PDB file of C-alpha atoms and ligand atoms in Angstrom:
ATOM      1  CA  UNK A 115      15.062  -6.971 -14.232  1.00  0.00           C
ATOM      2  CA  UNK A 116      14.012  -5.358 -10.829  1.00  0.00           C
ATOM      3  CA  UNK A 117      14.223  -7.316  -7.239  1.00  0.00           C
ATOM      4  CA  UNK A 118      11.579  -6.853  -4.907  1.00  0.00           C
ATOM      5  CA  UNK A 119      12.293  -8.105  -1.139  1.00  0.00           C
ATOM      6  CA  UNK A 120       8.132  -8.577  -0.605  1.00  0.00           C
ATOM      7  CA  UNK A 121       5.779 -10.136   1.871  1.00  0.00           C
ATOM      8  CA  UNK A 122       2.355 -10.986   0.431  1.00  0.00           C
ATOM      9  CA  UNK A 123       0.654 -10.180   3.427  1.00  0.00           C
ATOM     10  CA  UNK A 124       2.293  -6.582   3.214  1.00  0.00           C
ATOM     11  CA  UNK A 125       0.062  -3.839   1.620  1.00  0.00           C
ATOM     12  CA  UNK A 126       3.259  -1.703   1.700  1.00  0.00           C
ATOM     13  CA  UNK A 127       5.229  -4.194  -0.497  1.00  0.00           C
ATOM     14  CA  UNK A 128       1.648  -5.113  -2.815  1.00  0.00           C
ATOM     15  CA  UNK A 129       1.263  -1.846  -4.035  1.00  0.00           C
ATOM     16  CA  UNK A 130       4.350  -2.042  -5.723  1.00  0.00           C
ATOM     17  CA  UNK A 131       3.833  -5.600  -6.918  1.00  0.00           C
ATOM     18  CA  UNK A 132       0.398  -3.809  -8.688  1.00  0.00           C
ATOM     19  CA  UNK A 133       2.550  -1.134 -10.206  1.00  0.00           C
ATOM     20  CA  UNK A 134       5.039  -3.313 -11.572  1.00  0.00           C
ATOM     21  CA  UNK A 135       2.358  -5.549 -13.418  1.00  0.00           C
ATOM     22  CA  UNK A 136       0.294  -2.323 -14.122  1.00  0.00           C
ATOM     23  CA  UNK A 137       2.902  -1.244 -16.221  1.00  0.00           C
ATOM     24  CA  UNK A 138       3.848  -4.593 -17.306  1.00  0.00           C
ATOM     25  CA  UNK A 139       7.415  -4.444 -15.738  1.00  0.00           C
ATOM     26  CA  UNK A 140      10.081  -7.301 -15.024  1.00  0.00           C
ATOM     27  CA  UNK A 141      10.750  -7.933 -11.944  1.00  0.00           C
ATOM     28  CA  UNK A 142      11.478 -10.900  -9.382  1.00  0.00           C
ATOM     29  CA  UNK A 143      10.075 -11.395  -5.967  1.00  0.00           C
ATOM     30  CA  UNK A 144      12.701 -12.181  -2.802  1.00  0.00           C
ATOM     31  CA  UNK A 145      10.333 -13.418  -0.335  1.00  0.00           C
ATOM     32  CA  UNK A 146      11.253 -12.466   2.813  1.00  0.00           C
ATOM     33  CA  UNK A 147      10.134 -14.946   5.644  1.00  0.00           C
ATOM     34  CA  UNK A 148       8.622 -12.270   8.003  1.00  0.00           C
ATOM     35  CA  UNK A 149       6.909 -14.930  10.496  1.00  0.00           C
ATOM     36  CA  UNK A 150      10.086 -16.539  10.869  1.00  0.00           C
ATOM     37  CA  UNK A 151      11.625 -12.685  11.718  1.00  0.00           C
ATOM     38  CA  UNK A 152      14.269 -12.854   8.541  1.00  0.00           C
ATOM     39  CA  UNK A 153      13.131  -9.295   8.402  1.00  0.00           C
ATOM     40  CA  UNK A 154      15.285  -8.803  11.506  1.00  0.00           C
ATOM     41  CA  UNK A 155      18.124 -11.152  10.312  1.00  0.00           C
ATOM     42  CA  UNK A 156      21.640  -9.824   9.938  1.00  0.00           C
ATOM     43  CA  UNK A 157      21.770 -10.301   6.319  1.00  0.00           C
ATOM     44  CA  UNK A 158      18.370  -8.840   5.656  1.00  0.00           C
ATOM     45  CA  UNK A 159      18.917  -4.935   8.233  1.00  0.00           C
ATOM     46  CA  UNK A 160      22.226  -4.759   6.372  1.00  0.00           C
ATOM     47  CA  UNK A 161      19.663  -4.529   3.084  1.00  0.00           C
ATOM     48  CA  UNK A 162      17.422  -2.615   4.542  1.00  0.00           C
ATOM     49  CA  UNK A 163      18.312  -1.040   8.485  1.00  0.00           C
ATOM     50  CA  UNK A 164      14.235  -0.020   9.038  1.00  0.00           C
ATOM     51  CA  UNK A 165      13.763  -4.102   9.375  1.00  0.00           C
ATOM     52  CA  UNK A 166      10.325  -3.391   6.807  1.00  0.00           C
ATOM     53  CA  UNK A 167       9.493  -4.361   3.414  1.00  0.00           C
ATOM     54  CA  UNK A 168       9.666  -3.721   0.803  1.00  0.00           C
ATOM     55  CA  UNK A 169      12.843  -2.926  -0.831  1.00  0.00           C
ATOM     56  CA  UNK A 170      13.121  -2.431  -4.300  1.00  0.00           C
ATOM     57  CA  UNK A 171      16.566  -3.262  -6.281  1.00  0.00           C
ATOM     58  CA  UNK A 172      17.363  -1.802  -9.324  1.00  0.00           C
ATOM     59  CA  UNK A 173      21.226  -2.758 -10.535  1.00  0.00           C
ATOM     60  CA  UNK A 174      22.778  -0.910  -7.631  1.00  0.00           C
ATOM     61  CA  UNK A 175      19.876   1.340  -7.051  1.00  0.00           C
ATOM     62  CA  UNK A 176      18.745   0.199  -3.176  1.00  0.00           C
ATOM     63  CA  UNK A 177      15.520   2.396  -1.604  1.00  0.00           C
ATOM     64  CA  UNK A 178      13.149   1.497   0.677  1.00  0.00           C
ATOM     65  CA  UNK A 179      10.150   3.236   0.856  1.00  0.00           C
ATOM     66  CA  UNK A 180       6.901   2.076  -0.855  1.00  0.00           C
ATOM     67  CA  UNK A 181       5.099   5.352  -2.051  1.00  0.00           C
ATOM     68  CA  UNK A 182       9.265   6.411  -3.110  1.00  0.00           C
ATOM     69  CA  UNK A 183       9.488   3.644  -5.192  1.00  0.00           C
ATOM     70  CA  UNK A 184       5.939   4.272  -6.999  1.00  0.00           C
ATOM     71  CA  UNK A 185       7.336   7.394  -7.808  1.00  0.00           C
ATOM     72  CA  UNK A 186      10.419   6.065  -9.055  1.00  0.00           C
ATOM     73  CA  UNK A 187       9.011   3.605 -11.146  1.00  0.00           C
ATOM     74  CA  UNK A 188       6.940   6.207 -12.724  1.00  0.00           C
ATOM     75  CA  UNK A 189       9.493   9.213 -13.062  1.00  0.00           C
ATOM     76  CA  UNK A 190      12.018   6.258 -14.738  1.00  0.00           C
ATOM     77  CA  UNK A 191       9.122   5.006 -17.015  1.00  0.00           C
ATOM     78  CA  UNK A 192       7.489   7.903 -18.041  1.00  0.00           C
ATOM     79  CA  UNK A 193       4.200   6.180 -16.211  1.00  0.00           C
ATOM     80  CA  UNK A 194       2.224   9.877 -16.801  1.00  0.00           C
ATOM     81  CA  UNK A 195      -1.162   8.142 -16.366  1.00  0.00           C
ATOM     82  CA  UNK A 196      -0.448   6.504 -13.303  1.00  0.00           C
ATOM     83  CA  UNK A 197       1.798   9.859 -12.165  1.00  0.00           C
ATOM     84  CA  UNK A 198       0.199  12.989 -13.675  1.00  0.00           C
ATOM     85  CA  UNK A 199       2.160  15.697 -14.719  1.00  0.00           C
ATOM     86  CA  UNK A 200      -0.468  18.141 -14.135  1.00  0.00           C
ATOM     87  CA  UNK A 201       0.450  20.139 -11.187  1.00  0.00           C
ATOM     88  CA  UNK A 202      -3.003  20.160  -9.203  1.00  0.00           C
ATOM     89  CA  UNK A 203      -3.800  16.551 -10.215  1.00  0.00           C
ATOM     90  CA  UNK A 204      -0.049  15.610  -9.373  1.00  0.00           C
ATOM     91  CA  UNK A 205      -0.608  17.111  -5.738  1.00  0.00           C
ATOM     92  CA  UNK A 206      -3.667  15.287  -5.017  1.00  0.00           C
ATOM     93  CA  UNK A 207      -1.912  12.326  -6.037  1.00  0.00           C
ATOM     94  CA  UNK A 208       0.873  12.976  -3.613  1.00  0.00           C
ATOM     95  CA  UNK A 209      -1.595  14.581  -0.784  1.00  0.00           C
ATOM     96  CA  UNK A 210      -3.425  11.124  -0.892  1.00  0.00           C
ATOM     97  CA  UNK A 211      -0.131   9.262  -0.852  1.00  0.00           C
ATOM     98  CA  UNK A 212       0.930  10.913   2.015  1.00  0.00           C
ATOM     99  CA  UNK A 213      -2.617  10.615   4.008  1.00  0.00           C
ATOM    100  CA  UNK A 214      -2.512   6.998   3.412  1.00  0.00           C
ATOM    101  CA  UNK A 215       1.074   6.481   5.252  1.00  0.00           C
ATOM    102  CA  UNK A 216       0.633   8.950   7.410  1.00  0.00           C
ATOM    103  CA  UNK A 217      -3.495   9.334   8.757  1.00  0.00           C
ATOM    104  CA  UNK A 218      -4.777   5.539   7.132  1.00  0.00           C
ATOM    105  CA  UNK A 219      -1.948   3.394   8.429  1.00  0.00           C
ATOM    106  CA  UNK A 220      -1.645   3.990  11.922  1.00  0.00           C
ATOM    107  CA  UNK A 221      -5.416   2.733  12.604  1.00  0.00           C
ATOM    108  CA  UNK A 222      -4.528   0.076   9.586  1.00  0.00           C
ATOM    109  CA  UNK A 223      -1.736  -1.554  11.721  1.00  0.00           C
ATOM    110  CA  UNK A 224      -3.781  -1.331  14.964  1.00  0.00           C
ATOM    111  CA  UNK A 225      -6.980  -3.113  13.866  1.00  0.00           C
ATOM    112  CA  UNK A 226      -5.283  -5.818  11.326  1.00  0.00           C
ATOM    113  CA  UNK A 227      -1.874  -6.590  13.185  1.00  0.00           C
ATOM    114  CA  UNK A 228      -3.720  -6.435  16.787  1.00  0.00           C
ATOM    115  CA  UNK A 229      -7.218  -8.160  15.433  1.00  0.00           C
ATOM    116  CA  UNK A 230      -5.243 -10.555  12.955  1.00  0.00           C
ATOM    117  CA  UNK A 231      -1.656 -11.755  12.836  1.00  0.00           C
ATOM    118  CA  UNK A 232      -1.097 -11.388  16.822  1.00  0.00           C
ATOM    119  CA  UNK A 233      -4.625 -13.140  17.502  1.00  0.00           C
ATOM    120  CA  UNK A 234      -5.102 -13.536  21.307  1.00  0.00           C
ATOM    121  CA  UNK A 235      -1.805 -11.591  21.825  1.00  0.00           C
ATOM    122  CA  UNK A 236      -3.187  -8.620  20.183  1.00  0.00           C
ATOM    123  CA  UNK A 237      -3.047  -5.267  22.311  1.00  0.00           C
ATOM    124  CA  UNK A 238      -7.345  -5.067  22.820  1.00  0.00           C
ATOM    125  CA  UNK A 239      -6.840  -1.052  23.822  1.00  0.00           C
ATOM    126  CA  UNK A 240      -4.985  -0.413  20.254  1.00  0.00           C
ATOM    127  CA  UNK A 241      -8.082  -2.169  17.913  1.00  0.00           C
ATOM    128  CA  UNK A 242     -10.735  -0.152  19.608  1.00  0.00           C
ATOM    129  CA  UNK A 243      -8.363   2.727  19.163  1.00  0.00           C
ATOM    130  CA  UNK A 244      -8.111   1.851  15.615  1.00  0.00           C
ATOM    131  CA  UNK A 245     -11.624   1.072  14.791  1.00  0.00           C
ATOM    132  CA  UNK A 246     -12.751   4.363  16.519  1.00  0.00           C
ATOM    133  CA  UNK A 247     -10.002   6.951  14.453  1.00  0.00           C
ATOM    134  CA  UNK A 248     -11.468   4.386  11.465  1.00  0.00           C
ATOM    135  CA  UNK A 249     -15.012   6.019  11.881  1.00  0.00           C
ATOM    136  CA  UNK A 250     -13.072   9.516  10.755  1.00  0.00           C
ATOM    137  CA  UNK A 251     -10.925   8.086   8.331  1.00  0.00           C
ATOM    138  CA  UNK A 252     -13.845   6.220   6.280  1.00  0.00           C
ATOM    139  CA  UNK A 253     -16.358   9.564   6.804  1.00  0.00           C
ATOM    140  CA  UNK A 254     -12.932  11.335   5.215  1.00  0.00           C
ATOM    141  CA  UNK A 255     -12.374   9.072   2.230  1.00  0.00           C
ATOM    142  CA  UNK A 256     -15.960   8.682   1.525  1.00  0.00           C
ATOM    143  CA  UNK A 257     -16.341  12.376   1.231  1.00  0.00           C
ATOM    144  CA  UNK A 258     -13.335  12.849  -1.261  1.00  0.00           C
ATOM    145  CA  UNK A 259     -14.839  10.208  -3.409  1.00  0.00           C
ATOM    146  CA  UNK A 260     -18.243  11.845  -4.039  1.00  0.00           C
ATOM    147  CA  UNK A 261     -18.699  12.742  -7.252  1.00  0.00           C
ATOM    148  CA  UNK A 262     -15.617  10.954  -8.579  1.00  0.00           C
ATOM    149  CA  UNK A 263     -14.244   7.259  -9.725  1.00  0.00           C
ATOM    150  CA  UNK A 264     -10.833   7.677  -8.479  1.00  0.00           C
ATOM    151  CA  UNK A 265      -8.733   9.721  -5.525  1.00  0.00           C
ATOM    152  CA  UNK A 266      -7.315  12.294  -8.201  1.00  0.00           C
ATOM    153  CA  UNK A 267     -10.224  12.476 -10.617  1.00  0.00           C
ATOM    154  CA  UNK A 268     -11.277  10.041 -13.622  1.00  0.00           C
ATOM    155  CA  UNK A 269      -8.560   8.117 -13.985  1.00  0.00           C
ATOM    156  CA  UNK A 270      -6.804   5.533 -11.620  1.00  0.00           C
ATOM    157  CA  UNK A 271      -3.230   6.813 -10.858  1.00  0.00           C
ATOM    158  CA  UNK A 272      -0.507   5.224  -7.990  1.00  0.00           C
ATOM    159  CA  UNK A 273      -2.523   7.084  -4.929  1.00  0.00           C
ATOM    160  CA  UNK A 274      -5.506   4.787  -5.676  1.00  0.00           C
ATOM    161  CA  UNK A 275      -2.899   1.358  -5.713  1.00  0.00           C
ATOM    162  CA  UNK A 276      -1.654   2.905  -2.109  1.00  0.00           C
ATOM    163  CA  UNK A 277      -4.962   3.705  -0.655  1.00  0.00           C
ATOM    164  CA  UNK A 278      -6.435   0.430  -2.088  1.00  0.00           C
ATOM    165  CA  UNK A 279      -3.760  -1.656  -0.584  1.00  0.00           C
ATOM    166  CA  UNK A 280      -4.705  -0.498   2.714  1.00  0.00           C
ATOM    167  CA  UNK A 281      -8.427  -1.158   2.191  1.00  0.00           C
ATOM    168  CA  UNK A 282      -7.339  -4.375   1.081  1.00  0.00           C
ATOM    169  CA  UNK A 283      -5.300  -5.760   4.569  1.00  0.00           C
ATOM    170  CA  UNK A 284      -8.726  -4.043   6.600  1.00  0.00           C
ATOM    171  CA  UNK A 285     -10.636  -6.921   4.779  1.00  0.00           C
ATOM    172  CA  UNK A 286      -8.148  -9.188   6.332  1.00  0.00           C
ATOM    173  CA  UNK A 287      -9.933  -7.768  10.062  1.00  0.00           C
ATOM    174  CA  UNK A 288     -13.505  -7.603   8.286  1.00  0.00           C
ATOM    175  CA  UNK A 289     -12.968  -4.134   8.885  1.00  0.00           C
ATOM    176  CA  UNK A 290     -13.273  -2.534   4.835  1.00  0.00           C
ATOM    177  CA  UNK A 291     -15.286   0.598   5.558  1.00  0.00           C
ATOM    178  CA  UNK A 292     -19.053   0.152   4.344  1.00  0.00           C
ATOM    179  CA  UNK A 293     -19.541   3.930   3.205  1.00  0.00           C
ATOM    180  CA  UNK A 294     -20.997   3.693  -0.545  1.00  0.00           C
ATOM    181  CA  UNK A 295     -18.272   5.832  -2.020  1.00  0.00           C
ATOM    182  CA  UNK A 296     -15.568   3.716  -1.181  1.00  0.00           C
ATOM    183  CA  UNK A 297     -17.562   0.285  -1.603  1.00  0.00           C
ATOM    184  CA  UNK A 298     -18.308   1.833  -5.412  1.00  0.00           C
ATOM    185  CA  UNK A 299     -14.392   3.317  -5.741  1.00  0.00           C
ATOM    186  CA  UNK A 300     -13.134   0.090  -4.113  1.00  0.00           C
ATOM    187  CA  UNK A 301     -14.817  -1.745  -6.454  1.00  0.00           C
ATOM    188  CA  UNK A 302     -13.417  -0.253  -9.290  1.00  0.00           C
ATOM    189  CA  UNK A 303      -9.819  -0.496  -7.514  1.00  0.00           C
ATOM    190  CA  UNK A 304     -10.569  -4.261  -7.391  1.00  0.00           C
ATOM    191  CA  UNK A 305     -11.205  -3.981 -11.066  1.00  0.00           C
ATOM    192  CA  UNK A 306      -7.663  -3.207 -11.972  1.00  0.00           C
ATOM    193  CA  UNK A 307      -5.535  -5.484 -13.154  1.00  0.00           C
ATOM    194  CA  UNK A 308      -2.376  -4.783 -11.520  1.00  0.00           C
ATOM    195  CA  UNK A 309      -3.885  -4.887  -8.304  1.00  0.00           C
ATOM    196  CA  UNK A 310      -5.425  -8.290  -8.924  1.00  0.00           C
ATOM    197  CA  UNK A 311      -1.993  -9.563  -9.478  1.00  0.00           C
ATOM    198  CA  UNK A 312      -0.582  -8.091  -6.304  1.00  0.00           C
ATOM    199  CA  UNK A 313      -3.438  -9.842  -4.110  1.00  0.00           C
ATOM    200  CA  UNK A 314      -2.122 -12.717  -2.052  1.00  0.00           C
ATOM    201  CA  UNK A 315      -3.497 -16.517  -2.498  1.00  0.00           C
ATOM    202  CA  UNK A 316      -7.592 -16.599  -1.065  1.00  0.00           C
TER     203      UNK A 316
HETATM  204  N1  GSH B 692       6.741   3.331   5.358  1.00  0.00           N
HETATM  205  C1  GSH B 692       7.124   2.018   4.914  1.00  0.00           C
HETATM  206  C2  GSH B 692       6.414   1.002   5.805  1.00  0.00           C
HETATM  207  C3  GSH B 692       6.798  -0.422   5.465  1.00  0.00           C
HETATM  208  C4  GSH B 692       6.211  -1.384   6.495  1.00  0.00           C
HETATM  209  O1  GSH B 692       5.627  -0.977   7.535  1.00  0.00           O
HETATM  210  N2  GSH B 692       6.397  -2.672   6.224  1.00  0.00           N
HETATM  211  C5  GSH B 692       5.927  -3.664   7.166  1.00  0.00           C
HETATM  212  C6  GSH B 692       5.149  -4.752   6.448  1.00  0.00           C
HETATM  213  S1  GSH B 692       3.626  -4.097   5.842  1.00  0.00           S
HETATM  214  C7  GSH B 692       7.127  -4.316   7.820  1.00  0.00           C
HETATM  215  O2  GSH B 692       8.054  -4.718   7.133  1.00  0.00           O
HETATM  216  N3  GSH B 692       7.106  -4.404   9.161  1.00  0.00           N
HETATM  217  C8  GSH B 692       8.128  -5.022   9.940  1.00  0.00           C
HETATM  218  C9  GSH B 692       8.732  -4.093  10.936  1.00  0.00           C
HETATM  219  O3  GSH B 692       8.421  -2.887  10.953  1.00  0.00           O
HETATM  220  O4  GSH B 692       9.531  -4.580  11.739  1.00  0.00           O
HETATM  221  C10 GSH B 692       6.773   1.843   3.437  1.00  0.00           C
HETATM  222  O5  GSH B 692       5.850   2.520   2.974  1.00  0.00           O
HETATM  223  O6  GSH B 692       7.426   1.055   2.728  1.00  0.00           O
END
């Protein structure tokens, strides 16, 4: 049985959750109390020194990391359909992956954490930054899904959970990007199981 140290209001840590009942996999839940700061507690840095969810546990197996420990899940499980094997489907996997922690989640964080969870405390400069790069990101993402029903082709795979869990905490802001290629692909991300079960309560 897997441990997951998870906030429901983290895409980082959901995507994982979605995974994990994708591929029908045991696991437990440590909730970490991240509005009370446990995530900066003693006990909780000497788990994980980044302060961030989620960390994944498995036996003595430690790793932080959420798009690591979608790969891991899949190399140890043999999870081909949501990891292809095929080199040029495999690297769009991984070139979404990376776009979505690296280009998608720094205009994420400024629009839902400034807009959302620090209300009237939120830094006003950073959501119009974020809502502006979002114009570019959405045009982006919208283009890549012409034509196609997921990121890496026909079938959903672990780049779609990432990118969807993103899309997800903008409709916490009101903020999921209205372009009809991602409303349709969205959809369809919705549609998946897995990712149902990683959603928190309405
Ligand atoms: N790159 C990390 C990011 C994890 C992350 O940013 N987690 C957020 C919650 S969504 C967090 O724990 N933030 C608290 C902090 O950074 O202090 C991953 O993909 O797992």
């Amino acid at each position: 049985m897997y441990t997951l140290y998870h906030s429901p209001y983290s895409q980082h840590a959901r995507r994982v959750v979605a995974l994990l009942e994708a591929a029908g996999l045991k696991y437990a839940l440590r909730h970490v109390a991240m509005e009370k700061g446990e995530h900066r507690s003693p006990e909780f840095l000497a788990i994980n020194p980044n302060h961030q969810v989620p960390v994944f546990i498995d036996g003595e197996m430690k790793m932080f990391e959420s798009n690591a420990i979608l790969r891991y899940l899949c190399a140890k499980h043999g999870l081909t359909d949501w990891y292809p094997q095929d080199l040029p489907t495999r690297a769009t996997v991984d070139q979404w992956l990376d776009w979505n922690q690296c280009r998608l989640f720094p205009s994420v964080r400024d629009i839902v954490l400034n807009k959302v969870f620090l209300g009237d405390a939120g830094d006003k400069a950073a959501i119009v930054r974020g809502e502006k790069n979002m114009m570019e990101l959405a045009a982006i993402l919208d283009a890549a899904l012409a034509g196609r029903d997921f990121l890496a082709g026909a079938q959903s795979t672990i780049a779609d959970l990432s990118v969807g869990s993103n899309i997800f905490q903008l409709g916490l802001a009101d903020a999921v990007p209205k372009e009809p290629n991602i409303h349709r692909w969205y959809q369809r991300v919705c549609g998946i199981e897995g990712f149902k079960k990683s959603l928190p309560p309405a």
